[in-house]
């Protein structure tokens, strides 16, 4: 009977090593949580901006290769390479920002684009009420609707692109620098 009582007593006592491990994890868990809350508060109030830490980006999927890009306070300048195996024609260009669609125009609309050809694509936009601010790193989405030259406009396709860069200067400066070269 006494052996049974000792056996019950031994199994009822918690393992001291596991208790210290749980206390260790809880202590450092609370410290980690406090650091995360502090960083979130600093980001919320604008003291730190995580967007500035992210790299600039230009991506147009498997249709165009983005060779160079600039985002200005009145538009953007793209240097795109047609990586399709066919010649294409650009039908429509739709640009949107943080607050929705943005009115834009470009000389690439209606232009023929040979396979493997690189083109400069200046896109003039009215960023007035779009939420895009000069000097900030902004994200702009560009949808290019096109068709294969051999197929005709009835067989249209589209590619969605993304541009993430610092807004600086004006598009006229970019056009002049491209024309001079």
Coordinates of N, CA, C and O in Angstrom, one line a residue:
X1 N 0.8 -1.2 0.0 CA 0.0 0.0 0.0 C 0.9 1.3 0.0 O 0.6 2.2 -0.7
X2 N 1.9 1.2 0.8 CA 2.8 2.4 0.9 C 3.5 2.6 -0.5 O 3.8 3.7 -0.9
X3 N 3.9 1.5 -1.2 CA 4.5 1.6 -2.5 C 3.6 2.3 -3.5 O 4.0 3.1 -4.3
X4 N 2.3 2.0 -3.4 CA 1.3 2.7 -4.3 C 1.2 4.1 -4.0 O 1.2 5.0 -4.9
X5 N 1.3 4.5 -2.8 CA 1.2 5.9 -2.4 C 2.4 6.7 -2.9 O 2.3 7.8 -3.3
X6 N 3.6 6.1 -2.7 CA 4.8 6.8 -3.2 C 4.8 6.9 -4.7 O 5.2 7.9 -5.3
X7 N 4.2 5.9 -5.4 CA 4.2 6.0 -6.8 C 3.2 7.1 -7.3 O 3.5 7.8 -8.2
X8 N 2.1 7.3 -6.6 CA 1.2 8.3 -6.9 C 1.8 9.7 -6.7 O 1.6 10.7 -7.4
X9 N 2.5 9.8 -5.6 CA 3.1 11.1 -5.2 C 4.2 11.5 -6.3 O 4.3 12.6 -6.6
X10 N 4.9 10.5 -6.8 CA 6.0 10.8 -7.7 C 5.4 11.3 -9.1 O 6.0 12.1 -9.7
X11 N 4.3 10.7 -9.5 CA 3.7 11.1 -10.7 C 2.9 12.4 -10.6 O 2.7 13.1 -11.6
X12 N 2.5 12.8 -9.5 CA 1.8 14.0 -9.3 C 2.7 15.3 -9.3 O 2.2 16.4 -9.5
X13 N 3.9 15.1 -8.9 CA 4.9 16.2 -8.9 C 5.3 16.6 -10.3 O 5.7 15.8 -11.0
X14 N 5.1 17.9 -10.7 CA 5.5 18.3 -12.0 C 7.0 18.2 -12.2 O 7.8 18.4 -11.3
X15 N 7.4 18.1 -13.5 CA 8.8 18.0 -13.9 C 9.3 19.4 -13.8 O 8.9 20.3 -14.5
X16 N 10.4 19.7 -13.0 CA 10.9 21.0 -12.8 C 11.6 21.6 -14.1 O 11.6 22.8 -14.3
X17 N 12.2 20.7 -14.9 CA 12.8 21.2 -16.1 C 11.8 21.8 -17.1 O 12.0 22.8 -17.7
X18 N 10.6 21.1 -17.2 CA 9.6 21.7 -18.2 C 9.0 23.0 -17.6 O 8.7 23.8 -18.4
X19 N 8.9 23.1 -16.4 CA 8.4 24.3 -15.8 C 9.3 25.5 -16.1 O 8.9 26.6 -16.5
X20 N 10.6 25.3 -15.9 CA 11.6 26.4 -16.2 C 11.6 26.7 -17.7 O 11.8 27.9 -18.0
X21 N 11.4 25.7 -18.5 CA 11.4 26.0 -20.0 C 10.2 26.8 -20.3 O 10.3 27.8 -21.1
X22 N 9.0 26.5 -19.8 CA 7.8 27.3 -20.0 C 8.0 28.7 -19.5 O 7.6 29.7 -20.2
X23 N 8.5 28.9 -18.3 CA 8.8 30.2 -17.8 C 9.7 31.0 -18.6 O 9.5 32.2 -18.9
X24 N 10.8 30.4 -19.1 CA 11.7 31.0 -20.0 C 11.0 31.5 -21.3 O 11.2 32.7 -21.7
X25 N 10.2 30.7 -21.9 CA 9.5 31.0 -23.1 C 8.5 32.2 -22.9 O 8.4 33.1 -23.7
X26 N 7.8 32.1 -21.8 CA 6.8 33.2 -21.5 C 7.5 34.5 -21.2 O 7.0 35.5 -21.7
X27 N 8.6 34.5 -20.5 CA 9.3 35.8 -20.3 C 9.8 36.4 -21.6 O 9.5 37.6 -21.8
X28 N 10.5 35.7 -22.4 CA 11.0 36.2 -23.6 C 9.9 36.4 -24.6 O 10.0 37.3 -25.5
X29 N 8.8 35.7 -24.6 CA 7.6 35.9 -25.4 C 7.0 37.3 -25.2 O 6.6 38.0 -26.1
X30 N 6.9 37.6 -23.9 CA 6.3 38.9 -23.5 C 7.2 40.0 -24.0 O 6.8 41.1 -24.5
X31 N 8.5 39.8 -23.8 CA 9.5 40.9 -24.3 C 9.4 41.0 -25.8 O 9.4 42.2 -26.3
X32 N 9.3 39.9 -26.5 CA 9.2 40.0 -28.0 C 7.9 40.7 -28.4 O 7.9 41.5 -29.3
X33 N 6.8 40.4 -27.7 CA 5.5 41.0 -28.0 C 5.6 42.6 -27.7 O 5.1 43.4 -28.5
X34 N 6.3 43.0 -26.7 CA 6.4 44.4 -26.4 C 7.2 45.1 -27.5 O 6.9 46.2 -27.9
X35 N 8.3 44.4 -28.0 CA 9.1 45.0 -29.1 C 8.2 45.2 -30.3 O 8.3 46.2 -31.0
X36 N 7.4 44.2 -30.6 CA 6.6 44.2 -31.8 C 5.5 45.4 -31.7 O 5.3 46.1 -32.7
X37 N 4.9 45.5 -30.5 CA 4.0 46.6 -30.3 C 4.6 48.0 -30.5 O 4.1 48.9 -31.1
X38 N 5.8 48.1 -29.9 CA 6.6 49.4 -30.1 C 6.9 49.7 -31.5 O 6.7 50.8 -32.0
X39 N 7.3 48.7 -32.3 CA 7.6 48.9 -33.7 C 6.4 49.3 -34.5 O 6.4 50.2 -35.4
X40 N 5.2 48.6 -34.2 CA 4.0 48.9 -34.9 C 3.5 50.3 -34.5 O 3.0 51.0 -35.4
X41 N 3.7 50.7 -33.3 CA 3.3 52.1 -32.9 C 4.1 53.1 -33.6 O 3.6 54.2 -34.1
X42 N 5.4 52.9 -33.7 CA 6.3 53.8 -34.4 C 6.0 53.9 -35.9 O 6.0 55.0 -36.5
X43 N 5.6 52.8 -36.5 CA 5.3 52.8 -37.9 C 3.9 53.5 -38.1 O 3.7 54.2 -39.1
X44 N 3.0 53.3 -37.2 CA 1.7 53.9 -37.3 C 1.7 55.4 -37.3 O 1.1 56.1 -38.0
X45 N 2.6 55.9 -36.4 CA 2.7 57.4 -36.2 C 3.7 58.0 -37.2 O 4.0 59.2 -37.1
X46 N 4.3 57.2 -38.1 CA 5.2 57.7 -39.1 C 6.6 58.0 -38.7 O 7.3 58.6 -39.5
X47 N 7.0 57.5 -37.5 CA 8.4 57.7 -37.1 C 9.3 56.8 -38.0 O 10.4 57.3 -38.4
X48 N 8.9 55.6 -38.3 CA 9.6 54.7 -39.2 C 8.7 54.4 -40.3 O 7.5 54.2 -40.1
X49 N 9.2 54.2 -41.5 CA 8.4 53.9 -42.7 C 8.9 52.6 -43.3 O 10.0 52.6 -43.9
X50 N 8.2 51.5 -43.1 CA 8.7 50.2 -43.6 C 8.8 50.2 -45.1 O 9.6 49.5 -45.7
X51 N 8.0 51.0 -45.8 CA 8.0 51.1 -47.3 C 9.4 51.6 -47.8 O 9.8 51.2 -48.9
X52 N 10.0 52.4 -47.0 CA 11.3 52.9 -47.5 C 12.4 51.9 -47.5 O 13.4 52.0 -48.1
X53 N 12.2 50.8 -46.7 CA 13.2 49.7 -46.6 C 13.0 48.8 -47.8 O 14.0 48.0 -48.1
X54 N 11.9 48.7 -48.4 CA 11.6 47.8 -49.5 C 12.3 48.3 -50.8 O 12.4 49.5 -51.0
X55 N 12.8 47.4 -51.6 CA 13.5 47.9 -52.9 C 12.5 48.3 -53.9 O 11.3 47.9 -53.9
X56 N 12.9 49.2 -54.8 CA 12.1 49.6 -56.0 C 11.8 48.4 -56.8 O 12.6 47.4 -56.9
X57 N 10.7 48.4 -57.5 CA 10.3 47.2 -58.3 C 9.5 47.6 -59.5 O 8.7 48.5 -59.5
X58 N 9.7 46.9 -60.6 CA 9.0 47.1 -61.8 C 8.8 45.7 -62.4 O 9.7 45.0 -62.7
X59 N 7.5 45.2 -62.5 CA 7.2 43.9 -62.9 C 6.0 43.9 -63.9 O 5.0 44.4 -63.6
X60 N 6.2 43.3 -65.1 CA 5.2 43.2 -66.0 C 5.0 41.7 -66.5 O 4.6 41.4 -67.7
X61 N 5.3 40.8 -65.6 CA 5.0 39.4 -65.9 C 5.8 38.8 -67.1 O 7.0 39.2 -67.3
X62 N 5.2 38.0 -67.9 CA 5.8 37.2 -68.9 C 5.6 37.8 -70.3 O 5.9 37.2 -71.3
X63 N 5.1 39.1 -70.4 CA 4.9 39.7 -71.6 C 6.0 40.8 -71.9 O 6.6 40.9 -73.0
X64 N 6.3 41.6 -70.9 CA 7.3 42.6 -71.0 C 8.3 42.5 -69.9 O 8.0 42.1 -68.8
X65 N 9.6 42.8 -70.3 CA 10.6 42.8 -69.3 C 10.9 44.3 -69.1 O 11.1 45.1 -70.0
X66 N 10.9 44.7 -67.8 CA 11.0 46.1 -67.4 C 12.5 46.4 -67.3 O 13.2 45.9 -66.4
X67 N 13.1 47.1 -68.3 CA 14.5 47.4 -68.3 C 14.9 48.6 -67.4 O 16.0 48.6 -66.9
X68 N 14.1 49.6 -67.4 CA 14.3 50.8 -66.6 C 13.0 51.4 -66.3 O 12.0 51.3 -67.1
X69 N 12.9 52.2 -65.3 CA 11.6 52.9 -64.9 C 11.9 54.1 -64.0 O 12.9 54.1 -63.3
X70 N 11.0 55.0 -64.1 CA 11.0 56.2 -63.2 C 9.6 56.6 -63.0 O 8.7 56.6 -63.9
X71 N 9.3 57.0 -61.7 CA 8.0 57.5 -61.4 C 8.1 59.0 -61.0 O 8.9 59.3 -60.2
X72 N 7.4 59.8 -61.8 CA 7.4 61.3 -61.6 C 6.1 61.8 -61.0 O 5.1 61.0 -60.9
X73 N 6.1 63.1 -60.6 CA 4.9 63.6 -60.0 C 3.8 63.9 -61.1 O 2.7 64.3 -60.7
X74 N 4.1 63.7 -62.4 CA 3.1 63.9 -63.4 C 3.0 62.7 -64.4 O 2.6 62.9 -65.5
X75 N 3.6 61.6 -64.0 CA 3.5 60.4 -64.9 C 4.7 59.5 -64.6 O 5.2 59.5 -63.5
X76 N 5.0 58.6 -65.5 CA 6.1 57.7 -65.4 C 6.7 57.4 -66.7 O 6.2 57.7 -67.8
X77 N 8.0 56.9 -66.6 CA 8.7 56.6 -67.8 C 9.1 55.1 -67.7 O 9.8 54.8 -66.7
X78 N 8.8 54.3 -68.7 CA 9.1 52.9 -68.6 C 9.9 52.6 -69.9 O 9.7 53.1 -70.9
X79 N 10.9 51.7 -69.7 CA 11.7 51.1 -70.8 C 11.3 49.6 -70.8 O 11.8 48.9 -69.9
X80 N 10.5 49.2 -71.7 CA 10.0 47.8 -71.7 C 10.5 47.1 -73.0 O 10.6 47.6 -74.1
X81 N 10.7 45.8 -72.7 CA 11.2 44.9 -73.8 C 10.0 43.9 -74.1 O 9.5 43.3 -73.1
X82 N 9.6 43.8 -75.3 CA 8.6 42.8 -75.7 C 9.2 41.4 -75.7 O 10.1 41.2 -76.6
X83 N 8.9 40.6 -74.8 CA 9.5 39.2 -74.7 C 8.6 38.1 -75.3 O 8.9 37.0 -75.2
X84 N 7.5 38.6 -75.9 CA 6.7 37.6 -76.6 C 7.4 37.1 -77.9 O 8.2 37.8 -78.4
X85 N 6.9 36.0 -78.5 CA 7.5 35.5 -79.7 C 6.8 36.2 -80.9 O 7.2 35.9 -82.1
X86 N 5.9 37.1 -80.7 CA 5.1 37.7 -81.7 C 5.1 39.3 -81.6 O 5.3 39.8 -80.5
X87 N 4.9 39.9 -82.7 CA 4.7 41.4 -82.7 C 3.3 41.7 -82.1 O 2.4 40.9 -82.3
X88 N 3.2 42.8 -81.4 CA 2.0 43.2 -80.8 C 1.7 44.6 -81.1 O 2.5 45.4 -81.6
X89 N 0.4 45.0 -80.8 CA 0.0 46.4 -80.9 C -0.7 46.7 -79.6 O -1.5 45.9 -79.1
X90 N -0.4 47.9 -79.0 CA -1.0 48.3 -77.7 C -2.4 49.0 -78.0 O -2.5 49.9 -78.8
X91 N -3.4 48.5 -77.3 CA -4.8 49.0 -77.5 C -5.2 50.0 -76.4 O -5.8 51.0 -76.7
X92 N -4.8 49.7 -75.2 CA -5.3 50.5 -74.1 C -4.3 50.4 -72.9 O -3.7 49.4 -72.7
X93 N -4.3 51.5 -72.1 CA -3.4 51.6 -71.0 C -4.3 52.1 -69.8 O -4.9 53.1 -69.9
X94 N -4.3 51.3 -68.7 CA -5.1 51.7 -67.5 C -4.2 51.7 -66.4 O -3.5 50.7 -66.0
X95 N -4.1 52.9 -65.7 CA -3.2 53.1 -64.6 C -4.1 53.3 -63.3 O -5.1 54.1 -63.4
X96 N -3.7 52.7 -62.2 CA -4.4 52.9 -61.0 C -3.4 53.0 -59.8 O -2.3 52.5 -59.9
X97 N -3.8 53.8 -58.8 CA -3.0 54.1 -57.7 C -3.7 53.7 -56.4 O -4.7 53.0 -56.4
X98 N -3.3 54.3 -55.3 CA -3.9 54.0 -54.0 C -5.4 54.4 -53.9 O -6.1 53.7 -53.2
X99 N -5.8 55.4 -54.7 CA -7.2 55.8 -54.6 C -8.0 55.4 -55.8 O -9.1 56.0 -56.1
X100 N -7.6 54.5 -56.6 CA -8.3 54.0 -57.8 C -7.7 54.4 -59.1 O -6.5 54.8 -59.2
X101 N -8.5 54.4 -60.2 CA -8.0 54.6 -61.5 C -7.5 56.1 -61.7 O -8.1 57.0 -61.2
X102 N -6.5 56.3 -62.5 CA -5.9 57.6 -62.8 C -5.9 57.8 -64.3 O -5.6 56.9 -65.1
X103 N -6.3 59.1 -64.6 CA -6.3 59.5 -66.1 C -4.9 59.6 -66.6 O -4.1 60.4 -66.1
X104 N -4.6 58.8 -67.6 CA -3.2 58.8 -68.2 C -3.3 58.7 -69.7 O -4.3 58.3 -70.3
X105 N -2.2 59.1 -70.4 CA -2.1 59.0 -71.8 C -0.7 58.7 -72.2 O 0.2 59.1 -71.4
X106 N -0.5 58.1 -73.3 CA 0.8 57.7 -73.8 C 0.9 57.6 -75.3 O -0.1 57.4 -75.9
X107 N 2.1 57.8 -75.8 CA 2.3 57.7 -77.2 C 2.5 56.2 -77.7 O 2.7 56.0 -78.9
X108 N 2.4 55.3 -76.7 CA 2.6 53.9 -77.1 C 1.2 53.3 -77.5 O 1.2 52.2 -78.1
X109 N 0.1 54.0 -77.3 CA -1.2 53.5 -77.7 C -1.3 53.5 -79.2 O -1.0 54.4 -79.9
X110 N -1.7 52.3 -79.7 CA -1.8 52.1 -81.2 C -0.5 51.8 -81.8 O -0.4 51.6 -83.1
X111 N 0.6 51.8 -81.1 CA 1.9 51.6 -81.6 C 2.2 50.1 -81.9 O 1.8 49.2 -81.1
X112 N 2.8 49.8 -83.0 CA 3.3 48.4 -83.2 C 4.6 48.1 -82.5 O 5.4 49.0 -82.4
X113 N 4.7 46.9 -82.0 CA 5.9 46.6 -81.1 C 6.4 45.2 -81.5 O 5.7 44.2 -81.3
X114 N 7.5 45.2 -82.2 CA 8.1 44.0 -82.7 C 8.6 43.1 -81.5 O 9.0 43.6 -80.5
X115 N 8.6 41.8 -81.8 CA 9.2 40.9 -80.8 C 10.6 41.1 -80.6 O 11.4 41.3 -81.5
X116 N 11.0 41.2 -79.3 CA 12.4 41.5 -79.0 C 12.8 43.0 -79.0 O 13.9 43.3 -78.7
X117 N 11.8 43.8 -79.3 CA 12.1 45.3 -79.4 C 11.9 45.9 -78.0 O 11.0 45.6 -77.3
X118 N 12.8 46.9 -77.7 CA 12.7 47.7 -76.5 C 12.2 49.0 -76.8 O 12.7 49.6 -77.8
X119 N 11.2 49.5 -76.1 CA 10.7 50.8 -76.3 C 10.6 51.6 -75.0 O 10.4 51.1 -74.0
X120 N 10.8 53.0 -75.2 CA 10.6 53.9 -74.1 C 9.1 54.2 -74.1 O 8.6 54.6 -75.2
X121 N 8.5 54.1 -73.0 CA 7.1 54.4 -72.9 C 6.8 55.5 -71.9 O 6.6 55.2 -70.7
X122 N 6.8 56.8 -72.3 CA 6.4 57.8 -71.4 C 4.9 57.8 -71.2 O 4.2 57.8 -72.2
X123 N 4.5 57.9 -70.0 CA 3.1 57.8 -69.7 C 2.8 59.1 -68.8 O 3.2 59.2 -67.7
X124 N 2.0 60.0 -69.4 CA 1.6 61.2 -68.6 C 0.4 61.0 -67.9 O -0.6 60.5 -68.4
X125 N 0.4 61.3 -66.6 CA -0.8 61.0 -65.7 C -1.1 62.3 -64.9 O -0.3 63.1 -64.5
X126 N -2.4 62.4 -64.5 CA -2.9 63.4 -63.6 C -2.9 62.8 -62.2 O -3.9 62.2 -61.9
X127 N -1.9 63.0 -61.4 CA -1.8 62.4 -60.1 C -2.5 63.3 -59.0 O -2.3 63.1 -57.9
X128 N -3.2 64.3 -59.5 CA -3.7 65.3 -58.6 C -4.5 64.7 -57.4 O -4.2 65.0 -56.2
X129 N -5.5 63.9 -57.6 CA -6.3 63.4 -56.5 C -6.1 61.9 -56.3 O -7.0 61.2 -55.8
X130 N -5.0 61.4 -56.7 CA -4.7 59.9 -56.7 C -4.1 59.4 -55.4 O -4.0 58.2 -55.2
X131 N -3.7 60.3 -54.6 CA -3.0 59.9 -53.3 C -1.5 59.6 -53.5 O -0.8 59.2 -52.6
X132 N -1.0 59.9 -54.7 CA 0.5 59.8 -55.0 C 1.1 61.1 -54.6 O 0.8 62.1 -55.1
X133 N 2.1 61.0 -53.8 CA 2.8 62.2 -53.2 C 4.2 62.3 -53.7 O 5.0 61.3 -53.6
X134 N 4.6 63.4 -54.1 CA 6.0 63.7 -54.6 C 7.0 63.4 -53.4 O 6.8 63.9 -52.3
X135 N 8.0 62.7 -53.6 CA 9.0 62.4 -52.6 C 8.8 61.1 -51.8 O 9.6 60.6 -51.1
X136 N 7.6 60.5 -51.9 CA 7.2 59.3 -51.2 C 7.4 58.1 -52.2 O 7.4 58.2 -53.4
X137 N 7.6 56.9 -51.6 CA 7.7 55.7 -52.4 C 6.3 55.2 -52.6 O 5.5 55.0 -51.6
X138 N 5.9 55.1 -53.8 CA 4.4 54.8 -54.1 C 4.4 53.6 -55.0 O 5.3 53.2 -55.7
X139 N 3.2 52.9 -55.0 CA 2.9 51.7 -55.8 C 1.8 52.1 -56.8 O 0.8 52.6 -56.5
X140 N 2.2 51.9 -58.1 CA 1.2 52.2 -59.2 C 1.0 50.9 -60.0 O 2.0 50.2 -60.3
X141 N -0.2 50.6 -60.4 CA -0.5 49.4 -61.2 C -0.8 49.9 -62.6 O -1.6 50.8 -62.8
X142 N -0.3 49.2 -63.6 CA -0.5 49.5 -65.0 C -1.0 48.2 -65.7 O -0.4 47.2 -65.6
X143 N -2.2 48.4 -66.3 CA -2.7 47.3 -67.1 C -2.6 47.7 -68.6 O -3.1 48.7 -69.0
X144 N -1.9 46.9 -69.3 CA -1.7 47.1 -70.8 C -2.5 46.1 -71.5 O -2.3 44.9 -71.4
X145 N -3.5 46.6 -72.3 CA -4.3 45.7 -73.2 C -3.7 45.8 -74.6 O -3.4 46.9 -75.1
X146 N -3.5 44.6 -75.2 CA -2.8 44.5 -76.5 C -3.4 43.4 -77.3 O -4.2 42.6 -76.8
X147 N -3.0 43.3 -78.5 CA -3.3 42.2 -79.4 C -2.1 41.8 -80.2 O -1.3 42.7 -80.5
X148 N -2.1 40.6 -80.6 CA -1.0 40.1 -81.6 C -1.3 40.8 -82.9 O -2.4 40.8 -83.4
X149 N -0.2 41.3 -83.6 CA -0.4 41.9 -84.9 C -1.0 41.0 -85.9 O -1.8 41.4 -86.7
X150 N -0.6 39.7 -85.9 CA -1.1 38.8 -86.8 C -2.6 38.3 -86.6 O -3.2 37.8 -87.5
X151 N -3.1 38.6 -85.4 CA -4.4 38.1 -85.1 C -5.5 39.2 -85.2 O -6.6 38.9 -85.5
X152 N -5.2 40.4 -84.9 CA -6.2 41.5 -85.0 C -6.7 41.8 -83.6 O -6.6 41.1 -82.6
X153 N -7.4 43.0 -83.6 CA -7.9 43.6 -82.3 C -9.0 42.7 -81.7 O -9.2 42.9 -80.5
X154 N -9.7 41.8 -82.4 CA -10.7 41.0 -81.8 C -10.2 40.0 -80.8 O -10.9 39.4 -80.0
X155 N -8.9 39.7 -80.9 CA -8.3 38.7 -80.0 C -7.3 39.4 -79.0 O -6.2 39.1 -78.9
X156 N -7.9 40.3 -78.3 CA -7.2 41.1 -77.3 C -6.7 40.3 -76.1 O -7.4 39.4 -75.6
X157 N -5.6 40.8 -75.5 CA -5.1 40.2 -74.3 C -4.7 41.3 -73.4 O -4.7 42.5 -73.8
X158 N -4.3 41.0 -72.1 CA -3.9 42.1 -71.2 C -2.8 41.5 -70.3 O -2.7 40.3 -70.0
X159 N -2.0 42.5 -69.8 CA -1.0 42.1 -68.9 C -1.0 43.2 -67.8 O -1.3 44.4 -68.0
X160 N -0.9 42.7 -66.5 CA -0.9 43.6 -65.4 C 0.5 43.8 -64.9 O 1.2 42.9 -64.6
X161 N 0.9 45.1 -64.7 CA 2.2 45.4 -64.2 C 2.1 46.2 -63.0 O 1.1 46.8 -62.6
X162 N 3.3 46.2 -62.3 CA 3.3 47.0 -61.0 C 4.6 47.7 -61.0 O 5.7 47.2 -61.4
X163 N 4.5 49.0 -60.6 CA 5.7 49.9 -60.4 C 5.7 50.4 -59.0 O 4.7 50.9 -58.5
X164 N 6.8 50.2 -58.3 CA 7.0 50.6 -56.9 C 8.3 51.4 -56.8 O 9.4 50.8 -56.9
X165 N 8.2 52.7 -56.7 CA 9.4 53.6 -56.7 C 9.1 54.9 -56.0 O 8.0 55.2 -55.7
X166 N 10.2 55.7 -55.8 CA 10.1 57.0 -55.2 C 9.6 58.0 -56.3 O 10.1 58.0 -57.4
X167 N 8.6 58.8 -56.0 CA 8.1 59.8 -56.9 C 9.0 61.0 -56.9 O 9.2 61.6 -55.8
X168 N 9.6 61.3 -58.0 CA 10.5 62.5 -58.0 C 10.6 63.1 -59.4 O 10.6 62.4 -60.4
X169 N 10.7 64.4 -59.5 CA 10.8 65.1 -60.7 C 9.6 65.1 -61.6 O 8.5 64.9 -61.1
X170 N 9.7 65.5 -62.8 CA 8.6 65.5 -63.8 C 8.9 64.6 -65.0 O 10.1 64.4 -65.3
X171 N 7.9 64.2 -65.7 CA 8.1 63.3 -66.8 C 8.9 64.0 -67.9 O 9.6 63.4 -68.7
X172 N 8.7 65.3 -68.1 CA 9.4 66.1 -69.1 C 10.9 65.9 -69.0 O 11.6 65.8 -70.0
X173 N 11.4 65.9 -67.8 CA 12.9 65.7 -67.5 C 13.3 64.4 -68.0 O 14.3 64.2 -68.6
X174 N 12.5 63.4 -67.8 CA 12.8 62.0 -68.3 C 12.8 61.9 -69.8 O 13.6 61.3 -70.4
X175 N 11.8 62.6 -70.4 CA 11.7 62.5 -71.9 C 12.9 63.2 -72.5 O 13.5 62.7 -73.4
X176 N 13.3 64.4 -71.9 CA 14.5 65.1 -72.5 C 15.7 64.3 -72.3 O 16.6 64.2 -73.2
X177 N 15.9 63.6 -71.2 CA 17.1 62.8 -71.0 C 17.1 61.6 -71.9 O 18.2 61.2 -72.4
X178 N 16.0 61.0 -72.3 CA 15.9 59.9 -73.2 C 16.2 60.4 -74.6 O 17.0 59.8 -75.4
X179 N 15.7 61.6 -75.0 CA 15.9 62.1 -76.3 C 17.4 62.5 -76.6 O 17.9 62.4 -77.7
X180 N 18.0 63.0 -75.5 CA 19.4 63.5 -75.7 C 20.3 62.3 -75.9 O 21.2 62.3 -76.7
X181 N 20.1 61.2 -75.2 CA 20.9 60.0 -75.4 C 20.6 59.4 -76.8 O 21.3 59.0 -77.5

